[in-house]
Short mmCIF file of C-alpha atoms in Angstrom, two decimals:
data_model
loop_
_atom_site.label_atom_id
_atom_site.label_comp_id
_atom_site.label_asym_id
_atom_site.label_seq_id
_atom_site.Cartn_x
_atom_site.Cartn_y
_atom_site.Cartn_z
CA MET A 1 60.38 76.52 163.82
CA LYS A 2 57.50 77.81 161.69
CA LEU A 3 56.06 74.85 159.80
CA LYS A 4 55.02 75.30 156.20
CA THR A 5 51.29 75.12 155.55
CA TYR A 6 49.70 72.38 153.52
CA ASP A 7 46.20 71.87 152.16
CA ALA A 8 45.36 68.26 151.24
CA ASP A 9 42.17 67.01 149.63
CA LEU A 10 39.94 64.50 151.39
CA ASP A 11 41.37 61.39 149.72
CA GLU A 12 44.91 62.45 150.51
CA LYS A 13 43.95 63.07 154.14
CA LEU A 14 42.44 59.59 154.39
CA SER A 15 45.54 58.02 152.82
CA GLU A 16 47.73 59.85 155.30
CA PHE A 17 45.54 58.60 158.14
CA ASP A 18 46.12 55.00 157.01
CA PHE A 19 49.89 55.48 156.78
CA TRP A 20 50.35 57.06 160.24
CA ILE A 21 47.76 54.97 162.08
CA THR A 22 48.29 53.59 165.58
CA PRO A 23 46.14 50.45 165.31
CA SER A 24 45.83 49.76 169.03
CA LEU A 25 47.19 50.90 172.35
CA GLY A 26 48.63 47.50 173.16
CA GLU A 27 47.28 44.08 174.06
CA ILE A 28 44.96 43.84 177.05
CA ARG A 29 47.45 41.49 178.70
CA GLU A 30 50.10 44.24 178.50
CA ALA A 31 47.93 46.59 180.58
CA GLU A 32 48.98 47.07 184.19
CA GLN A 33 45.41 46.41 185.36
CA PHE A 34 45.44 43.03 183.62
CA LYS A 35 48.62 42.03 185.45
CA VAL A 36 47.08 43.06 188.77
CA ASP A 37 43.84 41.17 188.04
CA LEU A 38 45.74 38.08 186.91
CA GLN A 39 47.81 37.98 190.08
CA LYS A 40 44.70 38.46 192.22
CA ILE A 41 42.90 35.49 190.64
CA ILE A 42 46.00 33.30 190.93
CA ASN A 43 46.39 34.28 194.59
CA GLY A 44 42.71 33.49 195.07
CA PHE A 45 42.93 30.00 193.57
CA ASP A 46 46.08 29.31 195.59
CA GLY A 47 44.13 30.40 198.66
CA VAL A 48 41.11 28.18 197.94
CA ALA A 49 43.51 25.31 197.18
CA LEU A 50 44.94 25.77 200.67
CA LEU A 51 41.44 25.60 202.18
CA SER A 52 40.34 22.56 200.14
CA ASN A 53 43.48 20.44 200.21
CA ASP A 54 44.21 21.25 196.55
CA PHE A 55 40.55 20.74 195.57
CA ARG A 56 40.72 17.09 196.67
CA ASP A 57 36.94 16.74 197.00
CA ILE A 58 33.83 18.66 195.95
CA GLN A 59 32.57 18.72 199.55
CA LEU A 60 35.67 20.67 200.57
CA CYS A 61 34.50 23.47 198.24
CA SER A 62 31.28 24.01 200.21
CA ALA A 63 30.55 27.40 201.73
CA ASN A 64 30.73 26.12 205.31
CA ASN A 65 34.05 24.31 204.88
CA LEU A 66 35.70 27.29 203.19
CA ALA A 67 34.55 29.66 205.94
CA GLU A 68 35.63 27.33 208.77
CA LYS A 69 39.11 26.85 207.30
CA LEU A 70 39.53 30.56 206.51
CA ILE A 71 38.97 32.03 209.96
CA PRO A 72 42.16 30.77 211.69
CA ILE A 73 44.23 31.68 208.62
CA ILE A 74 43.10 35.30 208.36
CA ASN A 75 43.25 35.75 212.15
CA ASP A 76 46.92 34.80 212.00
CA LYS A 77 47.63 37.70 209.64
CA GLU A 78 47.91 41.46 210.01
CA MET A 79 44.74 43.36 209.09
CA ALA A 80 45.93 44.51 205.64
CA GLU A 81 47.20 41.05 204.68
CA ALA A 82 44.05 39.38 206.02
CA THR A 83 41.88 41.78 204.01
CA SER A 84 43.84 41.12 200.82
CA PHE A 85 43.68 37.35 201.33
CA LEU A 86 39.94 37.37 201.93
CA GLU A 87 39.39 39.65 198.91
CA SER A 88 41.22 37.16 196.69
CA ILE A 89 39.08 34.27 197.99
CA CYS A 90 35.87 36.21 197.39
CA GLY A 91 37.12 37.11 193.91
CA VAL A 92 37.45 33.41 193.05
CA LEU A 93 33.97 32.63 194.40
CA TYR A 94 32.43 35.40 192.30
CA PHE A 95 34.39 34.21 189.31
CA ALA A 96 33.54 30.51 189.69
CA THR A 97 29.83 31.11 190.27
CA GLY A 98 29.37 33.91 187.73
CA LYS A 99 27.72 36.08 190.37
CA THR A 100 28.43 39.79 190.74
CA ASP A 101 28.86 41.96 193.78
CA ASN A 102 26.51 44.47 192.21
CA ASN A 103 23.69 41.97 192.69
CA ILE A 104 24.92 40.21 195.83
CA LYS A 105 25.23 43.42 197.85
CA CYS A 106 21.48 43.89 197.38
CA GLN A 107 20.50 40.22 197.74
CA PHE A 108 22.60 39.40 200.81
CA PRO A 109 20.66 41.58 203.31
CA VAL A 110 17.38 40.13 201.97
CA TYR A 111 18.81 36.61 202.29
CA MET A 112 19.84 37.26 205.89
CA LYS A 113 16.41 38.64 206.78
CA THR A 114 14.14 36.20 204.98
CA VAL A 115 16.16 32.96 205.01
CA LEU A 116 18.44 33.24 208.02
CA GLU A 117 15.95 35.43 209.93
CA LYS A 118 18.62 37.84 211.11
CA ASP A 119 18.27 41.60 211.10
CA LYS A 120 21.45 42.44 213.02
CA ILE A 121 25.13 42.11 212.21
CA PRO A 122 28.05 41.95 214.66
CA LYS A 123 30.32 44.99 214.89
CA VAL A 124 33.30 46.01 216.98
CA SER A 125 32.70 49.30 218.78
CA SER A 126 35.22 52.09 219.20
CA LYS A 127 35.90 50.63 222.64
CA LYS A 128 36.71 47.24 221.03
CA LYS A 129 33.49 45.71 222.40
CA LEU A 130 31.17 43.43 220.47
CA GLU A 131 27.82 44.98 219.59
CA TYR A 132 25.07 44.39 217.06
CA LYS A 133 23.88 46.94 214.52
CA ASP A 134 20.91 46.98 212.19
CA LEU A 135 21.47 45.11 208.96
CA PRO A 136 22.17 47.65 206.20
CA ARG A 137 20.10 47.64 203.01
CA THR A 138 23.21 46.98 200.92
CA PHE A 139 25.94 44.70 202.18
CA GLY A 140 28.55 43.70 199.58
CA SER A 141 31.90 41.98 199.68
CA GLU A 142 33.92 45.07 200.61
CA ALA A 143 31.78 45.78 203.69
CA VAL A 144 31.54 42.10 204.65
CA ILE A 145 35.31 41.63 204.41
CA ARG A 146 35.95 44.75 206.44
CA THR A 147 33.51 43.55 209.13
CA VAL A 148 34.85 40.00 209.21
CA VAL A 149 38.47 41.12 209.57
CA SER A 150 37.55 43.58 212.34
CA LEU A 151 35.94 40.72 214.35
CA LYS A 152 39.32 39.07 214.91
CA ASN A 153 38.76 38.79 218.66
CA TYR A 154 35.32 37.28 218.17
CA PRO A 155 35.91 34.19 215.98
CA LYS A 156 32.48 32.65 216.57
CA GLU A 157 30.63 35.72 215.26
CA GLN A 158 33.26 36.13 212.58
CA GLU A 159 32.77 32.59 211.25
CA GLU A 160 28.98 32.87 211.41
CA LEU A 161 28.94 36.04 209.29
CA LEU A 162 31.43 34.64 206.77
CA LYS A 163 29.48 31.38 206.41
CA SER A 164 26.30 33.38 205.74
CA PHE A 165 28.05 35.37 203.01
CA PHE A 166 29.66 32.33 201.39
CA GLN A 167 26.31 30.52 201.46
CA ILE A 168 24.75 33.06 199.11
CA LEU A 169 27.75 32.78 196.79
CA VAL A 170 28.22 28.99 196.79
CA SER A 171 24.51 28.47 197.31
CA ASP A 172 24.22 24.83 196.21
CA GLU A 173 26.26 21.83 195.13
CA SER A 174 26.26 22.82 191.45
CA TYR A 175 28.18 26.00 192.31
CA ALA A 176 30.56 23.99 194.50
CA LYS A 177 31.09 21.68 191.52
CA GLN A 178 31.89 24.66 189.26
CA LEU A 179 34.46 25.88 191.77
CA TRP A 180 35.91 22.38 192.18
CA SER A 181 36.15 21.81 188.39
CA LEU A 182 38.03 25.04 187.85
CA GLY A 183 40.21 24.35 190.86
CA VAL A 184 41.22 20.85 189.72
CA SER A 185 42.12 22.25 186.29
CA TYR A 186 44.09 25.07 187.92
CA ILE A 187 46.07 22.68 190.12
CA THR A 188 46.90 20.51 187.09
CA MET A 189 48.14 23.53 185.15
CA ARG A 190 50.02 24.89 188.17
CA GLU A 191 51.91 21.59 188.48
CA LYS A 192 52.92 21.96 184.83
CA GLY A 193 54.07 25.56 185.40
CA CYS A 194 51.19 26.92 183.29
CA ALA A 195 49.02 28.63 185.92
CA GLU A 196 49.33 32.06 184.27
CA ALA A 197 48.72 30.66 180.78
CA PHE A 198 45.57 28.90 182.03
CA MET A 199 44.18 31.98 183.76
CA SER A 200 45.18 34.63 181.19
CA PRO A 201 42.31 34.15 178.70
CA ILE A 202 39.81 33.95 181.56
CA VAL A 203 41.07 37.20 183.09
CA THR A 204 41.12 38.81 179.64
CA PHE A 205 37.39 38.27 179.23
CA GLN A 206 36.68 39.19 182.82
CA SER A 207 38.65 42.45 182.72
CA ARG A 208 38.15 43.46 179.09
CA GLY A 209 35.50 46.11 179.75
CA SER A 210 37.26 47.99 182.54
CA ILE A 211 40.68 47.85 180.85
CA THR A 212 39.30 49.00 177.50
CA ALA A 213 37.56 51.91 179.21
CA THR A 214 40.82 52.89 180.90
CA GLN A 215 42.75 52.61 177.62
CA GLY A 216 40.29 55.03 176.06
CA HIS A 217 41.99 57.84 177.97
CA VAL A 218 45.53 56.86 176.97
CA PRO A 219 45.62 59.04 173.80
CA GLU A 220 44.72 62.07 175.94
CA LEU A 221 47.52 61.26 178.38
CA ILE A 222 49.95 60.87 175.48
CA LEU A 223 48.95 64.25 174.07
CA ARG A 224 49.39 65.93 177.44
CA LYS A 225 52.94 64.51 177.62
CA TYR A 226 53.64 65.95 174.17
CA MET A 227 52.35 69.36 175.23
CA ASP A 228 54.59 69.23 178.29
CA GLU A 229 57.51 68.72 175.88
CA TRP A 230 56.37 71.76 173.92
CA GLY A 231 56.68 73.83 177.09
CA MET A 232 52.95 74.15 177.68
CA ILE A 233 51.72 74.40 181.28
CA ALA A 234 49.10 72.00 182.64
CA GLY A 235 45.90 73.71 183.76
CA PHE A 236 46.96 76.94 182.09
CA ASP A 237 47.89 76.26 178.47
CA TYR A 238 45.95 72.99 178.32
CA ASN A 239 43.13 71.52 180.38
CA GLU A 240 43.77 68.43 182.48
CA GLN A 241 40.16 67.18 182.41
CA ASP A 242 37.37 67.21 179.84
CA VAL A 243 35.58 70.56 179.63
CA THR A 244 31.80 70.82 179.18
CA LEU A 245 30.18 73.61 177.19
CA GLY A 246 28.32 74.65 180.32
CA ASP A 247 31.52 74.98 182.34
CA PHE A 248 33.42 76.79 179.61
CA PHE A 249 30.74 79.25 178.51
CA GLY A 250 28.74 79.53 181.72
CA GLU A 251 24.99 79.95 181.34
CA THR A 252 23.85 79.44 177.75
CA GLU A 253 20.53 79.38 175.97
CA THR A 254 21.10 75.75 174.99
CA LYS A 255 19.30 72.75 176.30
CA ASP A 256 20.82 70.87 179.22
CA ASN A 257 22.06 68.03 177.01
CA LEU A 258 24.09 70.51 174.97
CA LYS A 259 25.47 72.19 178.07
CA LYS A 260 26.83 68.79 179.09
CA ARG A 261 28.64 68.13 175.78
CA LYS A 262 32.37 67.92 176.34
CA TYR A 263 35.57 68.80 174.58
CA ASP A 264 38.60 66.72 175.42
CA PHE A 265 40.86 69.74 174.90
CA ILE A 266 40.45 73.48 174.50
CA LEU A 267 43.82 74.89 173.42
CA PRO A 268 45.11 77.24 174.64
CA TYR A 269 42.97 76.83 177.72
CA LYS A 270 43.29 79.73 180.18
CA SER A 271 46.45 81.38 178.86
CA ARG A 272 44.51 83.19 176.09
CA ASN A 273 41.31 85.20 176.52
CA GLU A 274 41.08 86.53 172.97
CA GLY A 275 42.00 85.11 169.58
CA GLY A 276 41.75 81.63 168.15
CA LYS A 277 41.34 78.52 170.24
CA ILE A 278 41.44 74.94 169.01
CA PHE A 279 38.58 72.75 170.21
CA VAL A 280 39.53 69.07 170.14
CA GLN A 281 37.50 65.87 170.39
CA CYS A 282 39.46 62.66 170.94
CA GLN A 283 38.16 59.37 169.52
CA PHE A 284 40.30 56.21 169.53
CA TYR A 285 38.71 52.96 168.34
CA ALA A 286 40.86 49.83 168.20
CA GLY A 287 37.82 47.86 166.95
CA ASP A 288 34.21 48.27 165.91
CA SER A 289 32.43 50.70 168.26
CA GLY A 290 29.87 51.72 165.67
CA SER A 291 27.04 52.90 167.92
CA VAL A 292 29.36 55.21 169.87
CA SER A 293 31.14 56.48 166.77
CA HIS A 294 27.90 57.23 164.87
CA LYS A 295 26.58 59.14 167.88
CA VAL A 296 29.73 61.27 168.03
CA VAL A 297 29.45 62.12 164.33
CA ASP A 298 25.76 63.01 164.70
CA GLN A 299 26.31 65.24 167.74
CA THR A 300 29.31 67.09 166.34
CA ASP A 301 27.38 69.68 164.33
CA SER A 302 25.12 70.79 167.19
CA THR A 303 28.08 70.99 169.60
CA ARG A 304 30.12 73.06 167.16
CA ALA A 305 27.18 75.35 166.39
CA ILE A 306 26.77 76.45 170.01
CA THR A 307 30.56 76.74 170.34
CA LEU A 308 30.78 79.09 167.35
CA LYS A 309 27.84 81.10 168.63
CA LYS A 310 29.71 81.82 171.87
CA TYR A 311 33.26 81.78 170.46
CA PRO A 312 33.32 82.78 166.76
CA GLU A 313 37.11 82.30 166.51
CA ALA A 314 36.85 78.60 167.45
CA VAL A 315 38.86 76.18 165.30
CA PHE A 316 37.85 72.51 165.32
CA MET A 317 40.42 69.72 165.07
CA GLU A 318 39.72 66.02 165.55
CA TYR A 319 42.12 63.72 167.39
CA LEU A 320 41.30 60.42 165.65
CA ASP A 321 43.13 57.11 165.61
CA GLY A 322 42.83 53.35 165.86
CA ALA A 323 42.25 50.33 163.63
CA GLY A 324 38.49 50.76 163.96
CA TYR A 325 38.68 53.93 161.87
CA TYR A 326 40.74 52.08 159.26
CA SER A 327 38.19 49.30 158.84
CA SER A 328 34.51 49.22 159.85
CA LEU A 329 34.33 52.86 160.95
CA ASN A 330 36.09 54.28 157.90
CA GLY A 331 32.83 55.85 156.73
CA ASP A 332 32.55 57.76 160.03
CA LEU A 333 36.16 58.90 159.66
CA ARG A 334 35.42 60.25 156.18
CA LYS A 335 32.29 62.06 157.42
CA MET A 336 34.12 63.66 160.33
CA ILE A 337 37.08 64.85 158.24
CA ALA A 338 34.83 66.02 155.39
CA LYS A 339 32.71 68.32 157.59
CA ASN A 340 33.06 71.96 156.52
CA SER A 341 33.68 72.95 160.12
CA THR A 342 36.55 70.44 160.58
CA TYR A 343 39.70 72.51 160.20
CA ASN A 344 41.95 69.46 160.33
CA PHE A 345 42.65 66.24 162.20
CA PHE A 346 45.69 64.69 163.81
CA GLN A 347 46.70 61.30 165.18
CA ILE A 348 48.96 60.12 168.00
CA ARG A 349 51.95 59.98 165.66
CA THR A 350 51.15 63.18 163.74
CA ALA A 351 50.28 65.52 166.63
CA SER A 352 53.89 66.72 166.84
CA ILE A 353 53.50 68.29 163.38
CA LYS A 354 49.80 68.81 162.73
CA LEU A 355 48.63 70.11 166.11
CA ARG A 356 51.69 72.33 166.48
CA ARG A 357 51.03 73.66 162.97
CA GLY A 358 47.47 74.36 164.13
CA PHE A 359 48.85 76.40 167.04
CA GLN A 360 51.05 78.35 164.68
CA GLU A 361 48.15 79.09 162.36
CA ILE A 362 46.11 80.63 165.20
CA CYS A 363 49.32 82.45 166.24
CA PHE A 364 49.57 80.80 169.63
CA LEU A 365 53.24 80.80 170.59
CA THR A 366 54.58 77.87 172.61
CA ALA A 367 57.83 77.85 174.58
CA LEU A 368 59.26 75.31 172.12
CA GLU A 369 58.98 77.83 169.26
CA ILE A 370 60.74 80.43 171.40
CA GLU A 371 63.51 77.90 172.11
CA HIS A 372 63.87 77.25 168.38
CA ALA A 373 64.22 80.99 167.86
CA ILE A 374 66.94 81.05 170.54
CA PHE A 375 68.77 78.24 168.76
CA ALA A 376 68.53 80.06 165.44
CA THR A 377 69.56 83.53 166.64
CA GLY A 378 71.88 82.93 169.58
CA GLY A 379 69.37 84.21 172.13
CA ASN A 380 69.64 88.01 172.01
CA VAL A 381 66.17 89.21 173.10
CA VAL A 382 65.77 91.66 170.19
CA ASP A 383 66.90 89.04 167.67
CA VAL A 384 64.55 86.40 169.09
CA GLU A 385 61.60 88.80 168.97
CA MET A 386 62.41 89.79 165.38
CA PHE A 387 62.76 86.13 164.36
CA LEU A 388 59.31 85.34 165.80
CA GLN A 389 57.76 88.43 164.20
CA ASN A 390 59.05 87.23 160.85
CA ASP A 391 57.28 83.94 161.57
CA GLY A 392 54.02 85.88 161.83
CA TYR A 393 53.52 86.25 165.58
CA GLU A 394 52.18 89.53 167.04
CA LYS A 395 54.49 91.58 169.28
CA ALA A 396 52.08 91.30 172.20
CA GLU A 397 51.92 87.49 171.86
CA ILE A 398 55.72 87.28 171.68
CA LYS A 399 56.35 89.41 174.78
CA LYS A 400 53.61 87.65 176.75
CA SER A 401 54.86 84.17 175.81
CA ILE A 402 58.52 84.97 176.56
CA TYR A 403 57.52 86.39 179.95
CA GLU A 404 55.45 83.29 180.79
CA ALA A 405 58.24 80.93 179.66
CA ILE A 406 60.67 82.72 181.97
CA GLU A 407 58.17 82.76 184.87
CA ASN A 408 57.53 79.03 184.46
CA GLY A 409 61.24 78.20 184.45
CA ILE A 410 61.34 76.92 180.87
CA ILE A 411 63.86 79.50 179.60
CA GLU A 412 66.21 81.86 181.44
CA LEU A 413 66.95 85.56 180.92
CA ARG A 414 70.59 86.47 181.56
CA GLU A 415 71.04 90.20 181.06
CA ASP A 416 69.69 90.72 177.50
CA LYS A 417 70.05 87.11 176.40
CA LEU A 418 67.52 84.29 176.47
CA CYS A 419 68.92 80.87 177.33
CA ILE A 420 67.54 77.36 176.99
CA MET A 421 67.59 75.21 180.12
CA LYS A 422 70.23 72.51 179.78
CA SER A 423 67.67 69.77 180.55
CA ARG A 424 65.60 70.86 177.54
CA ASN A 425 68.40 70.98 174.98
CA PRO A 426 67.79 67.42 173.66
CA ILE A 427 64.05 68.05 173.20
CA VAL A 428 64.67 71.33 171.36
CA ARG A 429 67.28 69.72 169.07
CA ARG A 430 65.04 66.81 168.18
CA TYR A 431 62.05 68.96 167.34
CA CYS A 432 64.37 71.16 165.23
CA LEU A 433 65.25 68.06 163.23
CA LEU A 434 61.60 67.11 162.89
CA ASP A 435 60.60 70.58 161.70
CA CYS A 436 63.50 70.77 159.27
CA LEU A 437 62.44 67.45 157.75
CA ALA A 438 58.89 68.82 157.38
CA ASN A 439 59.89 72.18 155.93
CA PHE A 440 62.58 71.09 153.50
CA GLY A 441 61.38 67.64 152.60
CA THR A 442 59.81 66.86 149.24
CA ALA A 443 57.12 64.55 147.92
CA ILE A 444 58.73 61.17 147.19
CA PRO A 445 57.31 58.66 144.69
CA THR A 446 56.14 55.53 146.48
CA ASP A 447 58.61 53.38 144.53
CA GLN A 448 61.57 55.56 145.61
CA VAL A 449 61.05 55.90 149.39
CA THR A 450 63.85 53.50 150.38
CA GLY A 451 66.66 55.33 152.16
CA ASN A 452 64.47 58.28 153.21
CA LEU A 453 63.10 59.63 156.47
CA LEU A 454 59.37 60.36 156.15
CA VAL A 455 57.38 62.89 158.18
CA PRO A 456 53.58 63.40 158.47
CA GLY A 457 51.46 66.39 157.60
CA TYR A 458 52.38 66.84 153.94
CA GLY A 459 50.97 63.85 152.13
CA VAL A 460 51.74 60.17 152.42
CA CYS A 461 55.41 60.14 151.39
CA TRP A 462 57.15 63.36 152.33
CA GLY A 463 60.75 63.58 153.51
CA MET A 464 64.40 63.35 152.50
CA PRO A 465 67.48 61.16 152.95
CA GLN A 466 69.03 61.23 156.42
CA ASN A 467 72.37 62.72 155.30
CA ASN A 468 70.55 65.54 153.49
CA LEU A 469 68.59 66.29 156.66
CA ILE A 470 71.76 66.70 158.73
CA SER A 471 73.46 68.98 156.23
CA ARG A 472 70.29 71.06 155.80
CA ILE A 473 69.66 71.57 159.52
CA LEU A 474 73.25 72.76 159.98
CA GLN A 475 72.66 75.38 157.27
CA GLU A 476 69.52 76.59 159.06
CA ILE A 477 70.85 76.38 162.63
CA PRO A 478 74.68 76.42 162.69
CA ARG A 479 74.60 76.39 166.50
CA LEU A 480 73.81 72.69 166.37
CA THR A 481 77.51 72.04 165.66
CA GLU A 482 78.04 73.03 169.33
CA GLU A 483 75.27 70.70 170.48
CA TRP A 484 76.31 67.71 168.42
CA THR A 485 79.66 67.17 170.05
CA ASN A 486 80.04 63.83 168.28
CA ILE A 487 78.26 61.98 165.50
CA GLN A 488 76.64 59.58 167.98
CA VAL A 489 74.55 62.43 169.44
CA VAL A 490 73.20 63.21 165.95
CA PHE A 491 72.12 59.64 165.34
CA ASP A 492 70.68 59.36 168.86
CA ASP A 493 68.49 62.39 168.15
CA ILE A 494 67.26 60.92 164.87
CA GLN A 495 66.68 57.53 166.51
CA TRP A 496 64.58 59.24 169.21
CA LEU A 497 62.26 60.55 166.51
CA ILE A 498 62.07 57.10 164.93
CA ASP A 499 61.42 55.38 168.27
CA ARG A 500 58.63 57.87 169.01
CA LYS A 501 57.25 57.05 165.54
CA PHE A 502 57.20 60.76 164.69
CA VAL A 503 59.18 59.84 161.58
CA VAL A 504 59.51 56.65 159.56
CA ALA A 505 62.86 55.37 158.29
CA LYS A 506 62.50 53.53 154.99
#
């Protein structure tokens, strides 16, 4: 459904940002990686407890004792289980000593050469025979574990190598005491049923960097799921990876650092060679990331300048969200939105209106808009094409988009009638409701919003009462009476929009 246009001033845009903000992408402890890391560290402490008689004595936490007790245990396991068990033990030793594999993998070969006076390591040949190879220049936990587990039939050499590795980790009694102290505390908490509670804050700090980095890509994944719903094709209508200026434009006269600048999305990607394209940068900050944010703002102008030089019809939209932009980075948000070259911005919760409206304004026709036209007209090809022409789309764009939607199995052509796939009916209905709320809603005074459904893209409080929405959509698309076989389906569709946070029920 063609969405009505709207031109807000800067202050109104900033107010709308605050209202539709997604403050964070969830707690670190809700991340799947956190759960994996937590279980690994618990498994590791349980393993060391087994080797040290529940951390009964500091001496039992020495490198030599741990290695001696480990060998018969891992040799009694299958290779994969032995590897996992040994990885969890090493993880605890790194954790308790504060050492990192990044350093140890470099220091261990030097330690073996200069302290232990060894320049060979045992290996199992392809013929299952023991042989010795030159000590590599880097030898970290992954390679050590792999080598130790493979030496199952040579326990003496196996134990000797493992002792050497543990000796550089638990290198003196103070490190053994650190391990023992943590272990005693862990056992106490485990007996009280609080092992996870005890380890959770520790794992949070340990994993924060990697999990935060992973979460940084979540908004992009969310947007790709939305575009799938809109009938867009991955790798064709939208890119699946960041695109550099150098890759997109080929050889340019720009400096190398500009060639390497990236856009998170270029939309449409390969499905359009001429006409407008929307170039999108994604920035989500749940907290203060000032140095990164300032750099992005500073680099935006130069990146856009070279883009416009090569693609004059480029349209720039920013995909911005997160509590950081509400608070300490609000000045950067204002600067980015206020740039003359910034056409508009959208957030996780507003993309369904504002990015789709951006597509419509560059006359890029998605399959979802075709499906809305089918709903509105009944599906006769001529009627659908006329409906879309009245919405402002060119004939060539309409024919091309209908053809591609049929080829990609999104809609069907039966004789001279276009039909929506049954599996997509709920999606089409729900977006019809969303668009109707946007198009026929009104500005609502802030003291009168109770009882209304609100939608983004048209100011802070824009919408209408739920019963008005249902009656209005049936006027616009009478066919929905066939889709809504009972009142429960209607409310389920509205609830879907609320659960997605595309609309707000006041």
